[in-house]
Short mmCIF file of C-alpha atoms and ligand atoms in Angstrom, two decimals:
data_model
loop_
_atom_site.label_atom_id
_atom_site.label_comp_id
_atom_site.label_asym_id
_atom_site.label_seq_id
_atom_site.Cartn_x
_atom_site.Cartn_y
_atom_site.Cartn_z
CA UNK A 1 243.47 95.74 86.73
CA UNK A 2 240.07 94.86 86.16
CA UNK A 3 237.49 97.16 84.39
CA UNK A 4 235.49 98.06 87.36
CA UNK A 5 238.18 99.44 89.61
CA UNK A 6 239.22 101.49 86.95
CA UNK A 7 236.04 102.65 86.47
CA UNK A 8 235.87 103.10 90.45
CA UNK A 9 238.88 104.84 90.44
CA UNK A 10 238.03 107.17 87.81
CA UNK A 11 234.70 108.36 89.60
CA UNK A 12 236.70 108.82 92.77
CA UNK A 13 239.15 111.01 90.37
CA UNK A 14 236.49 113.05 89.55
CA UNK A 15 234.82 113.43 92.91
CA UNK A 16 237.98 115.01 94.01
CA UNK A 17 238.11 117.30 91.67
CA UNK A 18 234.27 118.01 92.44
CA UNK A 19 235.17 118.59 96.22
CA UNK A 20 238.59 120.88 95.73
CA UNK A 21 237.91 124.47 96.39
CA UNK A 22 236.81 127.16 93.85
CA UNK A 23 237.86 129.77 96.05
CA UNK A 24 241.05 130.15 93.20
CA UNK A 25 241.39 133.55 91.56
CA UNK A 26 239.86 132.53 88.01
CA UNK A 27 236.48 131.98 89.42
CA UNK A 28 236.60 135.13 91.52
CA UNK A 29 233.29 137.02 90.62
CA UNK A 30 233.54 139.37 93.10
CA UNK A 31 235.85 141.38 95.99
CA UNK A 32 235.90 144.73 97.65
CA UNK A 33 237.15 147.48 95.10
CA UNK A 34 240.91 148.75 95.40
CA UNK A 35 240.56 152.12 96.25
CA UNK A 36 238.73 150.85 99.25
CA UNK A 37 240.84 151.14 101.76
CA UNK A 38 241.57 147.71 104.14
CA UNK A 39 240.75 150.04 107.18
CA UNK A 40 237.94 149.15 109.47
CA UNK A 41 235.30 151.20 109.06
CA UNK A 42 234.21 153.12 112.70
CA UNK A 43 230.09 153.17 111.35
CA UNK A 44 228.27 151.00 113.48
CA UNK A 45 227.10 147.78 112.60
CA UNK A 46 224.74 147.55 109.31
CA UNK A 47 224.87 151.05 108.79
CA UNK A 48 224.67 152.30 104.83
CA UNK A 49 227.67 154.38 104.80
CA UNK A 50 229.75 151.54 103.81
CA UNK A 51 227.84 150.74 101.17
CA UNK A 52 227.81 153.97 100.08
CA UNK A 53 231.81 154.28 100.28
CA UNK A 54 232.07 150.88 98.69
CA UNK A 55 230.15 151.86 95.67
CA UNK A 56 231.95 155.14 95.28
CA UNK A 57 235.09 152.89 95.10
CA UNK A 58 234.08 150.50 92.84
CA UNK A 59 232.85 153.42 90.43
CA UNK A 60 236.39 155.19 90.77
CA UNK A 61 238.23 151.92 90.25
CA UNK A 62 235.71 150.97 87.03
CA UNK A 63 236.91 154.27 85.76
CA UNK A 64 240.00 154.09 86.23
CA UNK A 65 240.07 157.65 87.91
CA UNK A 66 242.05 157.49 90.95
CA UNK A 67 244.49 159.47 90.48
CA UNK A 68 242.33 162.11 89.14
CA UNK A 69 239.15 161.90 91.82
CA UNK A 70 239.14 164.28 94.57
CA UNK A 71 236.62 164.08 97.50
CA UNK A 72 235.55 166.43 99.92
CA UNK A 73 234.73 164.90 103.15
CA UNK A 74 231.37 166.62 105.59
CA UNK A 75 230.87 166.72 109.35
CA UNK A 76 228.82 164.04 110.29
CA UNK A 77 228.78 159.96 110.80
CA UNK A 78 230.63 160.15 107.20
CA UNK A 79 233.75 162.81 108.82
CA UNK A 80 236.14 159.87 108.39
CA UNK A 81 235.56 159.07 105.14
CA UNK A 82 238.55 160.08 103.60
CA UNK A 83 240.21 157.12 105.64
CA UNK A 84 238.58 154.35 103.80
CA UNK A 85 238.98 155.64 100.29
CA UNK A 86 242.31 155.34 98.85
CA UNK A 87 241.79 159.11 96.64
CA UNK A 88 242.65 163.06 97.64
CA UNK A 89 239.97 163.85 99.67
CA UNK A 90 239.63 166.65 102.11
CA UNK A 91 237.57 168.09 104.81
CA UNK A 92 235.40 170.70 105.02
CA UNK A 93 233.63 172.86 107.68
CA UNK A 94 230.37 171.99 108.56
CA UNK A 95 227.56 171.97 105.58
CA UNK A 96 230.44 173.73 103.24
CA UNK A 97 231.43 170.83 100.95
CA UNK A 98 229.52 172.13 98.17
CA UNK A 99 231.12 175.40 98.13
CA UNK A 100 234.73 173.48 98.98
CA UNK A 101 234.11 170.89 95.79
CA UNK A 102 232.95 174.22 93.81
CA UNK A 103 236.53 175.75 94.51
CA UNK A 104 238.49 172.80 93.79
CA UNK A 105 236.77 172.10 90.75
CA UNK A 106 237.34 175.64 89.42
CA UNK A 107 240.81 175.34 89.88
CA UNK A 108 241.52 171.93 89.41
CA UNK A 109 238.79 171.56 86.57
CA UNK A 110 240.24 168.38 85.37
CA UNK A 111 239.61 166.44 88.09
CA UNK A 112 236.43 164.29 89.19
CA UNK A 113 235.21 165.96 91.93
CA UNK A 114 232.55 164.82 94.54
CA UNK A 115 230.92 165.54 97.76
CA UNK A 116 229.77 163.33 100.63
CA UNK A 117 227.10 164.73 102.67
CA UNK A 118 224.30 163.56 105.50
CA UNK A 119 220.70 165.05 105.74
CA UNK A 120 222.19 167.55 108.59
CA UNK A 121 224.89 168.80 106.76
CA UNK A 122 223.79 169.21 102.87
CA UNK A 123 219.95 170.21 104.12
CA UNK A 124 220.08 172.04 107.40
CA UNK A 125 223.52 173.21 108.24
CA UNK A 126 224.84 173.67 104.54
CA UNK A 127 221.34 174.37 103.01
CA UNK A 128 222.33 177.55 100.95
CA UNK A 129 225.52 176.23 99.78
CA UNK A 130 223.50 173.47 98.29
CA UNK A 131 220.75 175.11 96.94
CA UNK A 132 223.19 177.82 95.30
CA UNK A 133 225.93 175.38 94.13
CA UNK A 134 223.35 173.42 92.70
CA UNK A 135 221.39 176.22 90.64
CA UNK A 136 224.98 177.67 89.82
CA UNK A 137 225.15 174.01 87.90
CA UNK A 138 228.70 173.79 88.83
CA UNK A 139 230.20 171.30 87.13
CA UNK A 140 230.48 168.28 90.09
CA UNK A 141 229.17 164.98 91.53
CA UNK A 142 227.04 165.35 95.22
CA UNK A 143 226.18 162.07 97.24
CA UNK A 144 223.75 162.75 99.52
CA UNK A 145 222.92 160.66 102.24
CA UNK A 146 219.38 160.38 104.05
CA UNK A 147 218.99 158.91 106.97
CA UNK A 148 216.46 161.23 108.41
CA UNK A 149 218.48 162.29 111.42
CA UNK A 150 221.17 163.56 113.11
CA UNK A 151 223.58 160.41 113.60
CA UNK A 152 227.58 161.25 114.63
CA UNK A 153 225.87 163.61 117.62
CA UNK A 154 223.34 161.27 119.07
CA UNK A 155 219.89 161.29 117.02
CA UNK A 156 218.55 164.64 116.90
CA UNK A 157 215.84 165.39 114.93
CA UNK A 158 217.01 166.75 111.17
CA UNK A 159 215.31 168.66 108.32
CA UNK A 160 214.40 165.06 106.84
CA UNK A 161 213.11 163.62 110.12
CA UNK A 162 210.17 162.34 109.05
CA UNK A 163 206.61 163.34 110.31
CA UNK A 164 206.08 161.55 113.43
CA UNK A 165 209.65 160.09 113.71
CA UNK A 166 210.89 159.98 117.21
CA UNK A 167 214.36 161.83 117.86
CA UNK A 168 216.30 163.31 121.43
CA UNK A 169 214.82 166.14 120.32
CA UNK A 170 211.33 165.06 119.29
CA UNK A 171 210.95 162.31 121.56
CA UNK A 172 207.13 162.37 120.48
CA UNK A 173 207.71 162.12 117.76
CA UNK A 174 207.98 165.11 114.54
CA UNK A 175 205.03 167.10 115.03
CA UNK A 176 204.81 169.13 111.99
CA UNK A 177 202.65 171.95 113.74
CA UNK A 178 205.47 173.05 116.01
CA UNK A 179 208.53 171.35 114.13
CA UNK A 180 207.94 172.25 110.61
CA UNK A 181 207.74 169.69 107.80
CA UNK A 182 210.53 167.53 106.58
CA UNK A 183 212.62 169.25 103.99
CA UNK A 184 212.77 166.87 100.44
CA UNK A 185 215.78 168.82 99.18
CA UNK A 186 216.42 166.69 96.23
CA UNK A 187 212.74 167.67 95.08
CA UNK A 188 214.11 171.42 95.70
CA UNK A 189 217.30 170.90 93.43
CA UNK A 190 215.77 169.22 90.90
CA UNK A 191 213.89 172.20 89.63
CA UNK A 192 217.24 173.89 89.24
CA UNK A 193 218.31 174.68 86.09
CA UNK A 194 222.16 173.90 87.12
CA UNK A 195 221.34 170.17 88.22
CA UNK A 196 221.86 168.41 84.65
CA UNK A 197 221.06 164.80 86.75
CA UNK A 198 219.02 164.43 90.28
CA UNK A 199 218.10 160.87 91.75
CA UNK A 200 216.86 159.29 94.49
CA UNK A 201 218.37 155.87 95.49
CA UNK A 202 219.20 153.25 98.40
CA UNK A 203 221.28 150.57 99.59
CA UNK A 204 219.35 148.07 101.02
CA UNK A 205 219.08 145.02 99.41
CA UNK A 206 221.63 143.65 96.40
CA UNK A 207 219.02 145.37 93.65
CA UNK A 208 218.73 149.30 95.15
CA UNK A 209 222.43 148.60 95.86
CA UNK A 210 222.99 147.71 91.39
CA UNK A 211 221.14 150.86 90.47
CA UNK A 212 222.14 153.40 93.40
CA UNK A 213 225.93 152.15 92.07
CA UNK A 214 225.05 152.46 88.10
CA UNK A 215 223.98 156.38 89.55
CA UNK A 216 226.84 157.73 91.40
CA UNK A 217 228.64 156.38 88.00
CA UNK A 218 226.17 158.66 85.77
CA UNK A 219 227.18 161.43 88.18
CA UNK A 220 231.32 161.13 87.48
CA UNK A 221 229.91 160.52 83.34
CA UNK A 222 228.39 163.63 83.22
CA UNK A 223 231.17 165.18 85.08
CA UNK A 224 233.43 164.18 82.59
CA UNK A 225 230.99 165.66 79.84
CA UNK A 226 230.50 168.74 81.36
CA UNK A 227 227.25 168.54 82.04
CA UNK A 228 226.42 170.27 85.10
CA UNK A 229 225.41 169.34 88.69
CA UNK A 230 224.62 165.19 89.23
CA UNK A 231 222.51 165.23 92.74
CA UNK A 232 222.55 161.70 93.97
CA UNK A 233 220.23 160.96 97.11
CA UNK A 234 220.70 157.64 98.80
CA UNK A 235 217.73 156.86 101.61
CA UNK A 236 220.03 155.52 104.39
CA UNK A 237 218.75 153.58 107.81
CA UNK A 238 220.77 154.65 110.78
CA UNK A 239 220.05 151.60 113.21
CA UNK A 240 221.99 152.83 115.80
CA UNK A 241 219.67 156.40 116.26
CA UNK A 242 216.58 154.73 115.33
CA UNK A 243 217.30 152.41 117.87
CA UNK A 244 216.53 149.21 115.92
CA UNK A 245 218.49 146.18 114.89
CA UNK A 246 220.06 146.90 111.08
CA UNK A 247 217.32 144.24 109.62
CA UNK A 248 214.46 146.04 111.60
CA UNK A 249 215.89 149.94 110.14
CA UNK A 250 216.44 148.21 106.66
CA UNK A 251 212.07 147.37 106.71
CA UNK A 252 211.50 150.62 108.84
CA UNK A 253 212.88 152.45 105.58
CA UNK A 254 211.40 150.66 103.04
CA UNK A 255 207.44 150.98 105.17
CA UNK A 256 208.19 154.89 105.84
CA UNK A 257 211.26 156.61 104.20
CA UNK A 258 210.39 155.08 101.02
CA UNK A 259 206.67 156.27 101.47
CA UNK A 260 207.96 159.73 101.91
CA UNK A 261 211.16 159.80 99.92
CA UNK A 262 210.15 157.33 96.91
CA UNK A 263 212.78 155.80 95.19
CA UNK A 264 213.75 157.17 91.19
CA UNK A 265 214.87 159.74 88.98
CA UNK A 266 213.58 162.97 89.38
CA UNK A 267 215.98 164.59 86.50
CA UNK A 268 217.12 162.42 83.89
CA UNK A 269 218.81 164.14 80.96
CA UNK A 270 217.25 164.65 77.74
CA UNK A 271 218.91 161.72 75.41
CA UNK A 272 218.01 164.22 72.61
CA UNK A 273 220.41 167.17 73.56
CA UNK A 274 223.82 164.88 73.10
CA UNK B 1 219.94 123.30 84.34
CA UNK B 2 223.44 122.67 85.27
CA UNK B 3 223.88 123.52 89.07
CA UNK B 4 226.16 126.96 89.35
CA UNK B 5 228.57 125.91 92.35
CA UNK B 6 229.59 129.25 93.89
CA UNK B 7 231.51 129.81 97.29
CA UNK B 8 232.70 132.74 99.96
CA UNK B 9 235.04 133.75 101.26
CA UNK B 10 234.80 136.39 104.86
CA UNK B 11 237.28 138.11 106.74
CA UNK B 12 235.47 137.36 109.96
CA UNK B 13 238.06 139.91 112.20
CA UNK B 14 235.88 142.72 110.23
CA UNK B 15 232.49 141.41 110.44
CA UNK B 16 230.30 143.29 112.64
CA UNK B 17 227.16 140.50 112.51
CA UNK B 18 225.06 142.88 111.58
CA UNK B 19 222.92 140.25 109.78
CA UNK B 20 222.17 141.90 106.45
CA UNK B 21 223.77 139.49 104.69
CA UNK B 22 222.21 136.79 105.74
CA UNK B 23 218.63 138.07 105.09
CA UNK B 24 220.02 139.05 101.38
CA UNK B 25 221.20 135.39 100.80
CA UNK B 26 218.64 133.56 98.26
CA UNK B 27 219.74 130.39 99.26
CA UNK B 28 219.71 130.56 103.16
CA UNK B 29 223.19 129.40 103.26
CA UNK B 30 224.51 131.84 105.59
CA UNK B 31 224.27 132.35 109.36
CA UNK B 32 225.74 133.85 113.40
CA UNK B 33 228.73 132.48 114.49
CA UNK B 34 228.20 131.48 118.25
CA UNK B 35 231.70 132.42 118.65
CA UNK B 36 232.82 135.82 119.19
CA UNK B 37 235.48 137.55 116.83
CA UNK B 38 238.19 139.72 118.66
CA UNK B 39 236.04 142.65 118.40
CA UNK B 40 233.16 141.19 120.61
CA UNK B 41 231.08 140.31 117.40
CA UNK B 42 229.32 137.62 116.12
CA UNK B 43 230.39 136.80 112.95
CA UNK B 44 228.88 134.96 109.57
CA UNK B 45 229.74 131.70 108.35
CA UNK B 46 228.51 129.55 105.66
CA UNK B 47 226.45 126.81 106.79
CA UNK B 48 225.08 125.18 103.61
CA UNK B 49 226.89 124.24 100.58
CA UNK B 50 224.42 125.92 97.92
CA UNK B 51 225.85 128.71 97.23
CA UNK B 52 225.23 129.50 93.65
CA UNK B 53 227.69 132.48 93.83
CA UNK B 54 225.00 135.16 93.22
CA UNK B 55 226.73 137.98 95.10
CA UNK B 56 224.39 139.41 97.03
CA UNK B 57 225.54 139.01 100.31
CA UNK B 58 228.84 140.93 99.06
CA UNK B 59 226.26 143.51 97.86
CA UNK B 60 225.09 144.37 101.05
CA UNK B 61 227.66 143.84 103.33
CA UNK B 62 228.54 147.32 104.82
CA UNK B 63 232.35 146.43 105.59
CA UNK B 64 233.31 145.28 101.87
CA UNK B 65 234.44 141.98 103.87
CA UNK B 66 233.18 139.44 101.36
CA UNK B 67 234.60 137.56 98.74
CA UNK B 68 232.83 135.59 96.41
CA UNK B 69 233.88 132.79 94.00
CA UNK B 70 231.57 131.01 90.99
CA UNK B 71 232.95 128.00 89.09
CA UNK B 72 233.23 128.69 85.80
CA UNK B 73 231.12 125.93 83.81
CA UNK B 74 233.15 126.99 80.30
CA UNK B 75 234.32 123.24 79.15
CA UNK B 76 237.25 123.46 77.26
CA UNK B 77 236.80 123.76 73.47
CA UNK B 78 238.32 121.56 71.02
CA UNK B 79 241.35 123.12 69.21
CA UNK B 80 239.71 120.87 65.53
CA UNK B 81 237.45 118.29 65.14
CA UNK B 82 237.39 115.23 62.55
CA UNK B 83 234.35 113.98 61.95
CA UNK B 84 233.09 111.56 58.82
CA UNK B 85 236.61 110.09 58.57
CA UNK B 86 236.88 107.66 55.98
CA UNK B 87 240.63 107.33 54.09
CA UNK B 88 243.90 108.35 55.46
CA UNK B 89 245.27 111.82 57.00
CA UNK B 90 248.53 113.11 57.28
CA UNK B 91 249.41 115.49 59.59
CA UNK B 92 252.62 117.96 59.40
CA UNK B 93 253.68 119.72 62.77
CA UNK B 94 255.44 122.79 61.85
CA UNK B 95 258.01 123.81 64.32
S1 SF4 C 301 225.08 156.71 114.05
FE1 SF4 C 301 223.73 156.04 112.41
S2 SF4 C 301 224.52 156.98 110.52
FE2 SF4 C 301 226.11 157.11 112.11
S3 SF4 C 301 227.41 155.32 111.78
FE3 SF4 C 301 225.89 154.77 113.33
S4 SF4 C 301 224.20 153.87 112.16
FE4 SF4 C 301 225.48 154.97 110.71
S1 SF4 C 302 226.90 134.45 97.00
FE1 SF4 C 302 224.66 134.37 96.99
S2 SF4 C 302 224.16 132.23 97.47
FE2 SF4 C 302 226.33 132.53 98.03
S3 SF4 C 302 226.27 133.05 100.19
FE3 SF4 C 302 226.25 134.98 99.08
S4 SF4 C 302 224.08 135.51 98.85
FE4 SF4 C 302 224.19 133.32 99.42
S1 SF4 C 303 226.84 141.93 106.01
FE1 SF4 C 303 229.07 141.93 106.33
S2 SF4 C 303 229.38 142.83 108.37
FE2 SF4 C 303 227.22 142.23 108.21
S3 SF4 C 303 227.12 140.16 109.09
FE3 SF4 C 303 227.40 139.94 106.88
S4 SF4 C 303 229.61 139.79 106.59
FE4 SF4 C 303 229.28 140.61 108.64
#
């Protein structure tokens, strides 16, 4: 064999190996957490909740807390979401997951313990179960998600509506002389004394999506420390009741909910105190 | 700067095209299906091979439906190397 074909053949060697697939589980960089459950999710298409959920998962699984996380579900787009994550979770009555979490944590206090709640239920509906579970500084993890309206029952206008925003029910649009202004609730709980940890997040692009994650992971920390109340806010699009496609709500939020609800801490713990 | 080969991998029977990760992808590599998936969707698929891996798309996606892959460039490394050889070794395999 002369020198050239084997030189031939050795470059067509290597070009195969060049072409075979990477897909093999060494070079895996990435996948959907375990305790995210291989159930389709019923949230319509683009919407943040599964973000949300995903990240929660992730968190649990980077933990290594499954078997010691308990969730308490809300009424709203999110009623289902003990079906996608693989953890005890139950449900409570309307706007009452703060005061279900606060019961379950004070008799299971060894547990993680979180809440999942829309705009309507943790700010209209369950508004003084918030407000007092929070400045009680029981000892638990809220998610809060803001989409700025009311999504499972067809796009009514919510507390965090925001000025202006069309809804069914303010289908010219908020108008803050007759309608009120939009409740910023995390603003509210922040000044408690109870919250330990309050932040304002989002999920929609790969960046907000890193931080809102390294947050709801701060929130199960300090849980574990004893710390107090973590209030995590994620700014949510709801494409379906803003009537939009999911790209145009994801730019819709970041022109106008950011504007309103800006993105960041609004409680970080002292470093000093630890 | 050695090229970072990456891939993905989608379960299209959950994708609900909702397009988010194709406007998160740095490289453009992603786009619609024409084809419908049994759901009535349009679904993503990779069009361009230059994906560098960098997870975003995974990020973003809403249904958790995306895996991704990055080749890892780690060469082997040498178990010993012999350099400035001039007179004779002997080697001993213990067994
Ligand atoms: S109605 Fe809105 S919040 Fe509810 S699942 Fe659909 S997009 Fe999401
Ligand atoms: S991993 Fe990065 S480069 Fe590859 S398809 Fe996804 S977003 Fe694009
Ligand atoms: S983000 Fe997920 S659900 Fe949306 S189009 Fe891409 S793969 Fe499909």
């Amino acid at each position: 064999m002369s020198e050239k074909t084997l030189v031939n053949e050795e470059q067509h060697f290597e070009e195969m190996i060049a072409e075979e697939s990477i897909c093999t589980t060494d070079n895996l960089v990435y996948e959907k957490p375990d305790t995210l459950l291989d159930t389709p999710m019923h949230y319509c298409p683009g919407c943040g909740h599964g973000v949300a959920h995903r990240l929660i998962a992730e968190v649990i699984d980077e933990l290594g807390i499954q078997e010691d996380t308990i969730g308490v579900a809300p009424v709203g787009c999110s009623v289902f979401a003990y079906n996608y994550l693989n953890i005890d979770m139950t449900e409570a009555a309307h706007g009452r997951a703060s005061a279900v979490a606060t019961a379950i944590k004070r008799v299971l206090p060894d547990k993680y313990v979180f809440s999942y709640q829309g705009d309507g239920d943790l700010a209209a509906i369950g508004t003084a179960e918030t407000i007092h579970t929070c400045n009680r500084g029981e000892n638990l993890l809220i998610i809060f998600i803001n989409n700025g309206i009311y999504g499972m029952t067809g796009g009514q206008m919510a507390p965090t509506t925001l000025p202006g925003m069309k809804s069914t029910t303010s289908p010219f649009g908020r108008d803050v002389a007759t309608m009120g202004n939009p409740l910023k609730i995390t603003e509210l709980v922040a000044q408690l004394p109870g919250v330990y940890y309050c932040t304002r997040t989002a999920v929609n692009n790969a960046g907000n999506v890193r931080r809102a994650k390294k947050a709801i992971q701060k929130g199960f920390e300090y849980q574990k420390l004893n710390k107090g109340l973590s209030f995590v806010e994620i700014v949510s699009n709801c494409p379906s009741n803003w009537k939009m496609t999911p790209l145009a709500s994801n730019k819709w939020m970041e022109e106008n909910m950011f504007a309103f609800y800006p993105l960041g801490d609004l409680k970080v713990p002292n470093d000093k105190e630890k | 700067m050695a090229k970072v080969k990456g891939d993905i991998v989608i379960d299209i029977e959950k994708c609900k095209g909702c397009e988010l990760c194709i406007a998160a992808c740095p490289q453009d590599s992603l786009e619609l299906s024409r084809k419908l998936n049994s759901k009535g969707y349009q679904y993503m698929v990779k069009i361009e091979d230059n994906c560098t891996g960098c997870t975003n798309c995974a990020l973003v996606c809403p249904e958790g439906i995306i895996k991704v892959y990055r080749q890892t460039t780690k060469k082997k490394e040498p178990v010993a190397t012999i350099s400035n050889l001039t007179g004779d070794i002997t080697v001993t395999v213990n067994s």
